[in-house]
PDB file of C-alpha atoms in Angstrom:
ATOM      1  CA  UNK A   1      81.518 122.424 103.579  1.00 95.00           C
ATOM      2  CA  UNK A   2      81.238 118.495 103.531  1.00 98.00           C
ATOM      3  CA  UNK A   3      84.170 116.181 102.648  1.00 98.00           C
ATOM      4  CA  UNK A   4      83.878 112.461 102.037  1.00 98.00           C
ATOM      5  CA  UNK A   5      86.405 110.349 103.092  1.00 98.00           C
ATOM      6  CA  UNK A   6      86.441 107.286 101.458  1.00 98.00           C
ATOM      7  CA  UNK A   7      89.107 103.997 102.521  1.00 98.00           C
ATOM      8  CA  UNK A   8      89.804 102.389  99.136  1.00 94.00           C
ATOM      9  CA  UNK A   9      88.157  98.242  98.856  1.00 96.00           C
ATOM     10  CA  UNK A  10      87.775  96.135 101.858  1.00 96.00           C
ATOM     11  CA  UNK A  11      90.099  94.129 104.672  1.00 96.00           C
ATOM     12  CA  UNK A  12      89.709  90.689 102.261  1.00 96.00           C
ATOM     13  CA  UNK A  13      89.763  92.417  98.945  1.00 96.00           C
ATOM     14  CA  UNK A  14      91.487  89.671  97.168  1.00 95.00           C
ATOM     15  CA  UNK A  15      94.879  90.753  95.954  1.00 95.00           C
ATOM     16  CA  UNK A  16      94.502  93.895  97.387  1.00 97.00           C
ATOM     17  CA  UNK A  17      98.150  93.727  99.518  1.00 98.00           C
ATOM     18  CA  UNK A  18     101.520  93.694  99.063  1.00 98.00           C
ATOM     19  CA  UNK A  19     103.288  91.058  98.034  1.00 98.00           C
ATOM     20  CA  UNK A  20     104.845  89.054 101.399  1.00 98.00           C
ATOM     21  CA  UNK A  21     107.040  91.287 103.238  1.00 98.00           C
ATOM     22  CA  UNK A  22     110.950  89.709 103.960  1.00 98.00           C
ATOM     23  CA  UNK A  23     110.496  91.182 107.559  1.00 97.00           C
ATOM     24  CA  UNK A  24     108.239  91.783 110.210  1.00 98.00           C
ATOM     25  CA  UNK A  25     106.369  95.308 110.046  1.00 97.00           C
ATOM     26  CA  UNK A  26     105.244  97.212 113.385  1.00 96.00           C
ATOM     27  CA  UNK A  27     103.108 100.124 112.176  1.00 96.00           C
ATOM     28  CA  UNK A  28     103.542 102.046 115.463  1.00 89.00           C
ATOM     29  CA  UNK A  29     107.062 101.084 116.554  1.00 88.00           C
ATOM     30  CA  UNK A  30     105.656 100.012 119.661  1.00 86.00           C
ATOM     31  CA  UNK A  31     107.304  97.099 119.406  1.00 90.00           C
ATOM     32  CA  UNK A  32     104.386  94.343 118.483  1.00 92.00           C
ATOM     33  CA  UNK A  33     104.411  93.046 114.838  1.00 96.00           C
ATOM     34  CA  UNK A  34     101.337  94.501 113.226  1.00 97.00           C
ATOM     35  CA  UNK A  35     102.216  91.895 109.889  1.00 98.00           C
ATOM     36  CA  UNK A  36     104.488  89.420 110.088  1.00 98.00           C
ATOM     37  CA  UNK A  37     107.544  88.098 107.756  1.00 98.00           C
ATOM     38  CA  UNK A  38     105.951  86.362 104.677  1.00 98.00           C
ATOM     39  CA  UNK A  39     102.622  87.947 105.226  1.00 98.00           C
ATOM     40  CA  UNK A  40     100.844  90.930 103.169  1.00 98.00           C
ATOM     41  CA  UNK A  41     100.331  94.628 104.490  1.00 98.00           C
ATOM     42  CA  UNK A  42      96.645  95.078 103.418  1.00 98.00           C
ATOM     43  CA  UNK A  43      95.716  97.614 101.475  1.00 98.00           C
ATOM     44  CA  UNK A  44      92.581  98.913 102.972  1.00 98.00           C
ATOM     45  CA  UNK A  45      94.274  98.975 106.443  1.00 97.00           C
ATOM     46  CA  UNK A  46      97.055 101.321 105.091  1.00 98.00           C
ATOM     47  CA  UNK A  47      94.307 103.297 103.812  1.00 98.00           C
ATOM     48  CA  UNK A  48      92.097 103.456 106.843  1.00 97.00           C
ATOM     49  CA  UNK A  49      95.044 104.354 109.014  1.00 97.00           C
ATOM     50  CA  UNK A  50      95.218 107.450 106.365  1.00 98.00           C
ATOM     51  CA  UNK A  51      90.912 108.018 106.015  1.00 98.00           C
ATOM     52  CA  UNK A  52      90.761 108.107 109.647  1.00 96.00           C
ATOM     53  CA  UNK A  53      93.140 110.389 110.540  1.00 96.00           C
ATOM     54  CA  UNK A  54      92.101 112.807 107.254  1.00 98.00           C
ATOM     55  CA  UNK A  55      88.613 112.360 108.794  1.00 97.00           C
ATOM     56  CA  UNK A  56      90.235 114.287 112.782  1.00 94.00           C
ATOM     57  CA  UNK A  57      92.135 116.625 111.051  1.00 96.00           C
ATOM     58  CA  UNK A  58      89.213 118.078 108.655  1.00 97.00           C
ATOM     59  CA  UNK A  59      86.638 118.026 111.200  1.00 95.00           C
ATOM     60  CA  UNK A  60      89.784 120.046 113.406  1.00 92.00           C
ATOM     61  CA  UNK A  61      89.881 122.399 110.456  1.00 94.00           C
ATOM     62  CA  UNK A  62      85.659 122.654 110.714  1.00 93.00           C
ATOM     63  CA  UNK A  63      85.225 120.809 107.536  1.00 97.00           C
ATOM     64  CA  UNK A  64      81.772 118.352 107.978  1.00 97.00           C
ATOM     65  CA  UNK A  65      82.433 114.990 106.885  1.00 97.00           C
ATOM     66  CA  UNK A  66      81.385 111.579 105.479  1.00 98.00           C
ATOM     67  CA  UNK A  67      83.329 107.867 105.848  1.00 97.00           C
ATOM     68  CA  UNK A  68      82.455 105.606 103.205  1.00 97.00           C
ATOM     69  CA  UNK A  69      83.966 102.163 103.278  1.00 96.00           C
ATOM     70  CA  UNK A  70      84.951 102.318 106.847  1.00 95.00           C
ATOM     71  CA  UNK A  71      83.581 102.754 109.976  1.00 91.00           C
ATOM     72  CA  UNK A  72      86.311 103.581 112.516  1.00 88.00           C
ATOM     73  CA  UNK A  73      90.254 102.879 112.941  1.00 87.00           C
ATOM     74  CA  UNK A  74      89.080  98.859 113.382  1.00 88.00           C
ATOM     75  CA  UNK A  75      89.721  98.025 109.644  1.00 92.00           C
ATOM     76  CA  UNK A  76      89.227  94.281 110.095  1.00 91.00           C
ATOM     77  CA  UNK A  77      85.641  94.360 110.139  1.00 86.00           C
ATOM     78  CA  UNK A  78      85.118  96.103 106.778  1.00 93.00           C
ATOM     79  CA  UNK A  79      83.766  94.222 104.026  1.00 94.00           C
ATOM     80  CA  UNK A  80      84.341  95.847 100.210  1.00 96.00           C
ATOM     81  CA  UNK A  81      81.409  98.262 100.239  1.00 96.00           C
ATOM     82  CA  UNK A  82      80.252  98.141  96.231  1.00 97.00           C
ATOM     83  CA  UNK A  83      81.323 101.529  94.427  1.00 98.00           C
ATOM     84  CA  UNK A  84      77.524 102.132  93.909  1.00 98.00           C
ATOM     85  CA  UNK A  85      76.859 102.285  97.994  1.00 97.00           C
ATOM     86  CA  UNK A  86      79.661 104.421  98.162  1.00 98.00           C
ATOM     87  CA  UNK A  87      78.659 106.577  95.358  1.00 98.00           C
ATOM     88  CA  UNK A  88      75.057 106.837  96.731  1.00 98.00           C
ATOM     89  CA  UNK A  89      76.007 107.561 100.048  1.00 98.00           C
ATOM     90  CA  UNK A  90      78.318 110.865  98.759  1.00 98.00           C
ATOM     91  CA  UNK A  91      75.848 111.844  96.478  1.00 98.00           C
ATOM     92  CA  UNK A  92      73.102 111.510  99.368  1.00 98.00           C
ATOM     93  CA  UNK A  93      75.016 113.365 101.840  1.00 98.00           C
ATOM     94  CA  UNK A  94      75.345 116.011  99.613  1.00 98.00           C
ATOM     95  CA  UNK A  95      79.244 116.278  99.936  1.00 98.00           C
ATOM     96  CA  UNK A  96      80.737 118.969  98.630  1.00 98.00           C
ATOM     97  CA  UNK A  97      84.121 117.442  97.889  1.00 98.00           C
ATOM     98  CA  UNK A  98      85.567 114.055  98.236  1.00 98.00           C
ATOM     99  CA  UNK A  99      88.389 111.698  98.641  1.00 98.00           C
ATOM    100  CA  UNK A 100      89.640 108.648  98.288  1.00 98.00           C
ATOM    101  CA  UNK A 101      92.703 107.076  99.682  1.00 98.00           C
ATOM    102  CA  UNK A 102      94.762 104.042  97.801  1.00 98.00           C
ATOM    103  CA  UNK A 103      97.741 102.538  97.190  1.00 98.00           C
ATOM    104  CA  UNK A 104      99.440 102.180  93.403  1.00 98.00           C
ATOM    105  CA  UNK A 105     100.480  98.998  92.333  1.00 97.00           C
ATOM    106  CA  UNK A 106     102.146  97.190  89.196  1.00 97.00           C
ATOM    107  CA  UNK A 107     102.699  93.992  88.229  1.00 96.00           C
ATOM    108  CA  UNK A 108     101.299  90.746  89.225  1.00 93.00           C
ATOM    109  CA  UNK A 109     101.585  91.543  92.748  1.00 92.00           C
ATOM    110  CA  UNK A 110     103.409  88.285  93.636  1.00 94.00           C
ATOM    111  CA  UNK A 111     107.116  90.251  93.666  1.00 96.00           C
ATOM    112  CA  UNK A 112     108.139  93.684  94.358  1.00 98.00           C
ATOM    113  CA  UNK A 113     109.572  95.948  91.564  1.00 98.00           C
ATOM    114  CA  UNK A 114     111.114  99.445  91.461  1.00 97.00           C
ATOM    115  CA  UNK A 115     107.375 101.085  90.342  1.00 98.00           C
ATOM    116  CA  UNK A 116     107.363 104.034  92.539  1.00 98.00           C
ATOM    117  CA  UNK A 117     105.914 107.319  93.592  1.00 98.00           C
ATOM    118  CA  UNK A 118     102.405 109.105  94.818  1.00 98.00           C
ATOM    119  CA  UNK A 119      99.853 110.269  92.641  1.00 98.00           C
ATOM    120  CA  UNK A 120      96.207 111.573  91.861  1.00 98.00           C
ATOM    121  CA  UNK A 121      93.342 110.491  89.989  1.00 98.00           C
ATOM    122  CA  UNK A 122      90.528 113.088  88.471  1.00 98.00           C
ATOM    123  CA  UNK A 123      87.628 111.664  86.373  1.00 98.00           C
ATOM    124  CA  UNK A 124      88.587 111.794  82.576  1.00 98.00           C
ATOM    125  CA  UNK A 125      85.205 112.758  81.763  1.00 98.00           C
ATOM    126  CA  UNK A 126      83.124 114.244  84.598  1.00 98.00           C
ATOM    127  CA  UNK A 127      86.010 116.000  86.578  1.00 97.00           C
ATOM    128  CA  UNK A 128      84.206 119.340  87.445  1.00 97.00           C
ATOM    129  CA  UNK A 129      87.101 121.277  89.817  1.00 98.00           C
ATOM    130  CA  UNK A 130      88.783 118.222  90.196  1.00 98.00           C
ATOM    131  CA  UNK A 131      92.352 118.925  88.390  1.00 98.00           C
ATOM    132  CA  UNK A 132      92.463 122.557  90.975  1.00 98.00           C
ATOM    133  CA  UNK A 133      91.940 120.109  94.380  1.00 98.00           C
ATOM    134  CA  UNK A 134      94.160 117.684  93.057  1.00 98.00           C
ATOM    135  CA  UNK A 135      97.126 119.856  92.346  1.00 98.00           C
ATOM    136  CA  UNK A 136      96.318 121.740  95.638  1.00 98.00           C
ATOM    137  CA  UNK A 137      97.052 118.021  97.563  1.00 98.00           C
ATOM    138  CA  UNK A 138      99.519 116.959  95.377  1.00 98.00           C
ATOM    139  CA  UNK A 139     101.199 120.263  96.180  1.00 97.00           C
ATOM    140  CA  UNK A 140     101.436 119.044 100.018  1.00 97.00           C
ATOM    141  CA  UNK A 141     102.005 115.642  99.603  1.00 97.00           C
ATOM    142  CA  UNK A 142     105.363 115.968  97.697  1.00 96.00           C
ATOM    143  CA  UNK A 143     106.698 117.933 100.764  1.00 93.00           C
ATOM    144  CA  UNK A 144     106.810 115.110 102.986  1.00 89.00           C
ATOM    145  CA  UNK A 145     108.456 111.728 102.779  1.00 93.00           C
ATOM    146  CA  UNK A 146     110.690 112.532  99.732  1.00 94.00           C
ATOM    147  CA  UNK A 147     108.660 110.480  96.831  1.00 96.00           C
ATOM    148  CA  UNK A 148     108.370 110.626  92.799  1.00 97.00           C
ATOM    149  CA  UNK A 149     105.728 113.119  92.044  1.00 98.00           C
ATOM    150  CA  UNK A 150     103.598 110.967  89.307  1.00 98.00           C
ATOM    151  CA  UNK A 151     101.598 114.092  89.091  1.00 98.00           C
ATOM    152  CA  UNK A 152      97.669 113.927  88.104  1.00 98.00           C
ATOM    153  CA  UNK A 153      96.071 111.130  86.133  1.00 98.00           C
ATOM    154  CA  UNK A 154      92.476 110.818  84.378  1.00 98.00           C
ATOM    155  CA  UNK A 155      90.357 108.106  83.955  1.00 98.00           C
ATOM    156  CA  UNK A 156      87.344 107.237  84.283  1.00 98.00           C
ATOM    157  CA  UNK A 157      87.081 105.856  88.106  1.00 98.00           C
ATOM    158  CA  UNK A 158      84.135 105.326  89.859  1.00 98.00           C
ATOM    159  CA  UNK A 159      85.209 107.301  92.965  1.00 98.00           C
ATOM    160  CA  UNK A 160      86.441 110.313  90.339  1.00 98.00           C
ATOM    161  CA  UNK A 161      83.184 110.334  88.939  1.00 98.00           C
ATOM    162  CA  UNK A 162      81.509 113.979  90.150  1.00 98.00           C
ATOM    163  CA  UNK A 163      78.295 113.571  87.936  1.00 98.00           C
ATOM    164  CA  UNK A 164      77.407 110.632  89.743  1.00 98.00           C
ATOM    165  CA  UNK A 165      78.816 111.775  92.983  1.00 98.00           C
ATOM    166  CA  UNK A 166      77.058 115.094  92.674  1.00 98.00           C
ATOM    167  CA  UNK A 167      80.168 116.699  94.203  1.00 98.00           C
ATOM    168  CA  UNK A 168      82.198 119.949  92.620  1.00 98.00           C
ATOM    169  CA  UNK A 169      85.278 118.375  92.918  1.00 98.00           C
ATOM    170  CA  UNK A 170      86.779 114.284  93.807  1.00 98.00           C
ATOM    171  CA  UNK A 171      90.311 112.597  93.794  1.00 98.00           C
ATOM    172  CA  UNK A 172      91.744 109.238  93.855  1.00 98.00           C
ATOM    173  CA  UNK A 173      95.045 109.616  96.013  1.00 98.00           C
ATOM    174  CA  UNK A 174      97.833 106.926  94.996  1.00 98.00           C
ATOM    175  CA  UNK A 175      99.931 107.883  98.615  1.00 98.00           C
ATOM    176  CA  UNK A 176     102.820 105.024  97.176  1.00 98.00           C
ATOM    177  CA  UNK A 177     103.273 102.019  95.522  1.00 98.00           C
ATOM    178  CA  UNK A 178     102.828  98.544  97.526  1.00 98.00           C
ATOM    179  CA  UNK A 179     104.453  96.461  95.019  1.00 98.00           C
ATOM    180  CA  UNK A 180     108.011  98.605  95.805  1.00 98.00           C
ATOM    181  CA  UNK A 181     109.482  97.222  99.199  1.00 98.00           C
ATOM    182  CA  UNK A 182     110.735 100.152 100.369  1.00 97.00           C
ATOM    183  CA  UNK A 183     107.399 102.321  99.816  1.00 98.00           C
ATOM    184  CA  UNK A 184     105.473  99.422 101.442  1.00 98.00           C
ATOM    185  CA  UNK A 185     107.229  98.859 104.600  1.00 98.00           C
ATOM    186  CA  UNK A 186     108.340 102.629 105.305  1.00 96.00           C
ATOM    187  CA  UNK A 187     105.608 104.209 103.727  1.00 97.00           C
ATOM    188  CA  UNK A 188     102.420 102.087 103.159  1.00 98.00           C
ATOM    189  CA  UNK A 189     103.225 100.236 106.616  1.00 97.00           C
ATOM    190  CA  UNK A 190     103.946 103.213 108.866  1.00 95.00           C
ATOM    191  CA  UNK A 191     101.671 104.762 110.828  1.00 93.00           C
ATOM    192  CA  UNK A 192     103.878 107.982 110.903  1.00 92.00           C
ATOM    193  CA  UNK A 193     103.434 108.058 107.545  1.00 96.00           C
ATOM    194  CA  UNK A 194      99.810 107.290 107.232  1.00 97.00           C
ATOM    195  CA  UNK A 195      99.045 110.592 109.434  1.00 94.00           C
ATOM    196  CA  UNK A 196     101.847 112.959 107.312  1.00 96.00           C
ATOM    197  CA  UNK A 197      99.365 111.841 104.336  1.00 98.00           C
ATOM    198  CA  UNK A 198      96.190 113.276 106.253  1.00 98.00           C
ATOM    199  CA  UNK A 199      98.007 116.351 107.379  1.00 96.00           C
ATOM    200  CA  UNK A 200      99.004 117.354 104.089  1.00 98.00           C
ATOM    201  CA  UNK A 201      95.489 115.643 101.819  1.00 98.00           C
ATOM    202  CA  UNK A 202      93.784 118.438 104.784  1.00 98.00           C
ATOM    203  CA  UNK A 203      96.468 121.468 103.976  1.00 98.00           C
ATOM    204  CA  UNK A 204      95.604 120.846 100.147  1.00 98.00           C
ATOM    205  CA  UNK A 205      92.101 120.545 101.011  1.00 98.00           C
ATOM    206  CA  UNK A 206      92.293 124.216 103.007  1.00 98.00           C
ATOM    207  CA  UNK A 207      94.470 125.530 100.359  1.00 97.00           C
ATOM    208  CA  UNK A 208      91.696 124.697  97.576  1.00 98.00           C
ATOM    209  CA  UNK A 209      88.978 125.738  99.891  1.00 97.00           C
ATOM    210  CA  UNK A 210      90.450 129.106 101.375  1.00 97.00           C
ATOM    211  CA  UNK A 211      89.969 127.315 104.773  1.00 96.00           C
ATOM    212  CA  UNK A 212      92.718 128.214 107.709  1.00 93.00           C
ATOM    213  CA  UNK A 213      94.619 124.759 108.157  1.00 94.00           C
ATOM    214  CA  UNK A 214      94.655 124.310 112.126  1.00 90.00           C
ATOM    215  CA  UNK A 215      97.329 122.407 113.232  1.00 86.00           C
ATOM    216  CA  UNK A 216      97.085 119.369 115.788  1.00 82.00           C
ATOM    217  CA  UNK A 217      98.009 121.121 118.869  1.00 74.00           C
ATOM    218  CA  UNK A 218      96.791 124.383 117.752  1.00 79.00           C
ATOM    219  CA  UNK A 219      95.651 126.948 120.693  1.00 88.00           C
ATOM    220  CA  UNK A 220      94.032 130.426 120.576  1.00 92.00           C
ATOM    221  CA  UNK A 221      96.669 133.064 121.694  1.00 90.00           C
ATOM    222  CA  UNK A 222      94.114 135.878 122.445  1.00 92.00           C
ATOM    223  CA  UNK A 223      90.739 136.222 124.428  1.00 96.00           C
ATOM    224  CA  UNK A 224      88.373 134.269 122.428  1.00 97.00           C
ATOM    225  CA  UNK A 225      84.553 136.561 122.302  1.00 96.00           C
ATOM    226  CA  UNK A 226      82.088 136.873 120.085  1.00 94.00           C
ATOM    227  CA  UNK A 227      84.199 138.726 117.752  1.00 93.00           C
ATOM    228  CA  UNK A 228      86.645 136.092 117.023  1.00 92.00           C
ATOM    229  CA  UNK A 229      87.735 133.464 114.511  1.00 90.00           C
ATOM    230  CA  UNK A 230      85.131 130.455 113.974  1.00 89.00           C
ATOM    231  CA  UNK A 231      88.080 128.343 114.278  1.00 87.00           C
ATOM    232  CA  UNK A 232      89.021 130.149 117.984  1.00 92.00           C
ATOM    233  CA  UNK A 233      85.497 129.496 118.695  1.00 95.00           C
ATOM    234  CA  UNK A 234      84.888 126.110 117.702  1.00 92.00           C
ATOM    235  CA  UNK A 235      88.172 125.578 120.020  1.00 93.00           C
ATOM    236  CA  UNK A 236      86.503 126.766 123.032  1.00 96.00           C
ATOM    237  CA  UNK A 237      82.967 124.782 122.806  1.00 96.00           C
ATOM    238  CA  UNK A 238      85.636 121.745 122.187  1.00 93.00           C
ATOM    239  CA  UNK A 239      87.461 122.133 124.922  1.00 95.00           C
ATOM    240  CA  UNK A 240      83.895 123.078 127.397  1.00 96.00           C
ATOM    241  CA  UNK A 241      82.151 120.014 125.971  1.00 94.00           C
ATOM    242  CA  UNK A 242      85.687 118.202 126.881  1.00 92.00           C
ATOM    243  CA  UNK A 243      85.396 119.906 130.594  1.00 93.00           C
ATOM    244  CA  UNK A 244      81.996 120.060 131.843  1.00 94.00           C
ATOM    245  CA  UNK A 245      81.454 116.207 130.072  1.00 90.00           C
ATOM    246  CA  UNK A 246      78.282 114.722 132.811  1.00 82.00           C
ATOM    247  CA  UNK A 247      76.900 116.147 135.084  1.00 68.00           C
ATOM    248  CA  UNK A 248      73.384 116.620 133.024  1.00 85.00           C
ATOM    249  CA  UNK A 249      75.486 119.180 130.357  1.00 90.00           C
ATOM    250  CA  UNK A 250      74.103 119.854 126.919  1.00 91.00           C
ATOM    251  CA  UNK A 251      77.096 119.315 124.498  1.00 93.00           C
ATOM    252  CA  UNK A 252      77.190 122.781 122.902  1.00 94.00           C
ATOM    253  CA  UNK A 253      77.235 122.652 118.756  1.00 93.00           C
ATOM    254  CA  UNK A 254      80.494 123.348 117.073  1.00 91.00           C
ATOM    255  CA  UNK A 255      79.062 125.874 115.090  1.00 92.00           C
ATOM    256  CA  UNK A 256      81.423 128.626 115.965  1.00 92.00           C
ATOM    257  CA  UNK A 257      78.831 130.838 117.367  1.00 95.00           C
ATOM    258  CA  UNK A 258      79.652 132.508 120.791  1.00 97.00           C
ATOM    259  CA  UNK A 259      76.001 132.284 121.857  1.00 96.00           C
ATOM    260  CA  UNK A 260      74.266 131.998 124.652  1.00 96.00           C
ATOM    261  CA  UNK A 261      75.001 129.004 125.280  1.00 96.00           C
ATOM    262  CA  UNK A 262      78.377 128.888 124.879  1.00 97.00           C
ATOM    263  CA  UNK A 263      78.464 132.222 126.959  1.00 96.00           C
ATOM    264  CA  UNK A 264      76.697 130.092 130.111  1.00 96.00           C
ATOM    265  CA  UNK A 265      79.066 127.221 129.294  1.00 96.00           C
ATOM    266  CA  UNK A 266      82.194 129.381 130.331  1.00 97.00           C
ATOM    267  CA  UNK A 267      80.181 130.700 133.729  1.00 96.00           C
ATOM    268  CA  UNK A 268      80.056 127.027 134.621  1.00 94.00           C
ATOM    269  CA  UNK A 269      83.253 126.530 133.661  1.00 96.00           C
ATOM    270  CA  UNK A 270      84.445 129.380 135.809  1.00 96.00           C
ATOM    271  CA  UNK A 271      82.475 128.376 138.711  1.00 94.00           C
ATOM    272  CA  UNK A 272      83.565 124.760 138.913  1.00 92.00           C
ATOM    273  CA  UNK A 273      87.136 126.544 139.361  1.00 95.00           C
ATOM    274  CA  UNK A 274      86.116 128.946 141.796  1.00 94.00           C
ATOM    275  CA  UNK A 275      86.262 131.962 139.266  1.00 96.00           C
ATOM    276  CA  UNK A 276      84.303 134.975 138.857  1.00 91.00           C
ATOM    277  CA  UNK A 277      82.291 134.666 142.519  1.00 88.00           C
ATOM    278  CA  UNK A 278      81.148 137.981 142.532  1.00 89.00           C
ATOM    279  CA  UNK A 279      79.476 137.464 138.926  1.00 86.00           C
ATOM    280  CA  UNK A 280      80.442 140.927 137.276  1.00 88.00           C
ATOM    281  CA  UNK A 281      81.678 139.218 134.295  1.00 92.00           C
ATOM    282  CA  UNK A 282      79.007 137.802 131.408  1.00 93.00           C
ATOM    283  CA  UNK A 283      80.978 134.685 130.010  1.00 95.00           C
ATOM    284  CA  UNK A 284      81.395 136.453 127.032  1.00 95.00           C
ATOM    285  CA  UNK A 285      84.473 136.530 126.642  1.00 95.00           C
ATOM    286  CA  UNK A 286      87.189 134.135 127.424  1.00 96.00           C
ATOM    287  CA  UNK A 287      90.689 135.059 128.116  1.00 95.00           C
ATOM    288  CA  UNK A 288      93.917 133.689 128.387  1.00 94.00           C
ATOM    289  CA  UNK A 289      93.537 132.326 131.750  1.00 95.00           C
ATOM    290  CA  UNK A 290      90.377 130.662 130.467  1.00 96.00           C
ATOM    291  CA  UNK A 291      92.587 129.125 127.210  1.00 95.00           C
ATOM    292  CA  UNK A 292      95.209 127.787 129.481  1.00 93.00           C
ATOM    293  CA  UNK A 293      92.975 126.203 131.578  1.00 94.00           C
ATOM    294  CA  UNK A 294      91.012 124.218 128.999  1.00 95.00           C
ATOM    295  CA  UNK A 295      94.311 123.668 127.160  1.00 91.00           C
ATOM    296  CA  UNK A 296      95.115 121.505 130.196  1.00 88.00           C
ATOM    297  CA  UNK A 297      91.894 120.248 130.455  1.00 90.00           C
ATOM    298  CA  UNK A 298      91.605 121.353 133.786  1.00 92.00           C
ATOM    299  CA  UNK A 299      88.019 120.573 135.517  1.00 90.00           C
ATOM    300  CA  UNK A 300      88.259 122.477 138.875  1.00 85.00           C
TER     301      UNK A 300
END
């Protein structure tokens, strides 16, 4: 399945921001002001912070995706892509499924106000599955950060729109509102917050899909062969490509097929750590001293 990720307008979008912020915001508590006092958090950096790490966690979950209207976790270099690129380059990829992250606001943006809460958009015309995905991630999302559930929406967005999209199913997320202080400097500007959002958009997105949700630090607990969970495999040609990096090595295809070439992969694996010298064993199955190896990243 293929999931586009889209990062709602552009880093100059104009009054796409909050309104100026009464103190300095540091997105990663490391310290360094990310915005300061009497500036704007940006929209579309919020929202990048959130596409970008939806975009890890689905491709951790084996999902195939798309980015439209960013190209990496560098937001500043984004111009507003038009809704029509965006569109075309969904519908072109042949997405399955597709989001789009935002953030609600009300007013005239110039002052905060006590509009609050997350949300979801579905087209009001050409919704296909839309309502069942949105209610599936709105499910997730109101089990973090304690929030008003504004519950699902329709109207007729461009980035809702699954005729023109050619997807079965696409939401408009509304993860808080930047026009309420408190959402926009604990929610909209924190990057702990930005990567709750993608865990639970993904959880929604496996709970639609019937896809296992595979957490961060997830490891296999038993011997990974041919026999196992796409997931478990997937894990191990990770973790080889990860290993065996140089060295003239073939990145092996996360396709979750213990072939051949995954089976060679673990023989050189073994051998750069001294394992398996008399060569009885085929490579065909990896077991837990194998896992805890690669979980350590281990490379002889």
């Amino acid at each position: 399945m293929k999931i586009a990720v889209d990062a709602g307008h552009g880093y100059n979008t104009a009054g796409k921001r909050t309104p100026p912020v009464p103190t300095d915001v540091d997105f990663n508590k490391d310290g360094k002001a990310d915005v300061k006092k009497g500036d704007s958090i940006r929209e579309h950096v919020a929202a990048v912070g959130v596409a970008y790490n939806l975009i890890k966690e689905l491709k951790r979950c084996g999902f195939e995706t798309v980015m439209t209207g960013f190209k990496d976790d560098n937001p500043k270099d984004d111009a507003d892509t038009p809704l029509t690129e965006r569109q075309a380059a969904i519908r072109e990829a042949k997405c399955d499924y597709s989001v789009s992250i935002h953030y609600n606001a009300y007013g005239d943006g110039n002052a905060f106000n006590s509009a609050e809460g997350v949300g979801i958009y579905i087209h009001n015309t050409y919704s296909g599955k839309s309502d069942k995905l949105a209610k599936s991630v709105l499910k997730y999302l109101v089990q973090g950060t304690k929030q008003t559930n504004r519950g699902i929406s329709k109207m007729a967005l461009a980035m809702c729109n699954c005729k023109t999209l050619g997807t079965k199913a696409s939401i408009l997320a509304e993860l808080c509102f930047m026009t309420n202080e408190k959402e926009a400097l604990q929610m909209m500007g924190s990057s702990a917050y930005w990567k709750e959002s993608a865990q639970e958009i993904c959880k929604g997105i496996c709970d639609y899909t019937g896809v296992k949700y595979v957490p961060e630090a997830y490891t296999p607990t038993k011997t990974i062969s041919k026999k196992s969970s796409v997931t478990d495999i997937k894990w191990l040609q990770e973790k080889l490509n990860s290993v065996l990096a140089g060295e003239s090595f073939i990145p092996l295809a996360l396709d979750g097929n213990y072939g051949n070439r995954t089976r060679i992969a673990v023989l050189i694996y073994w051998e750069k750590l001294g394992w398996n010298q008399t060569g009885k064993d085929t490579g065909f199955s990896a077991g837990s001293n194998t896992i805890t190896a690669l979980s350590k990243g281990r490379k002889k």
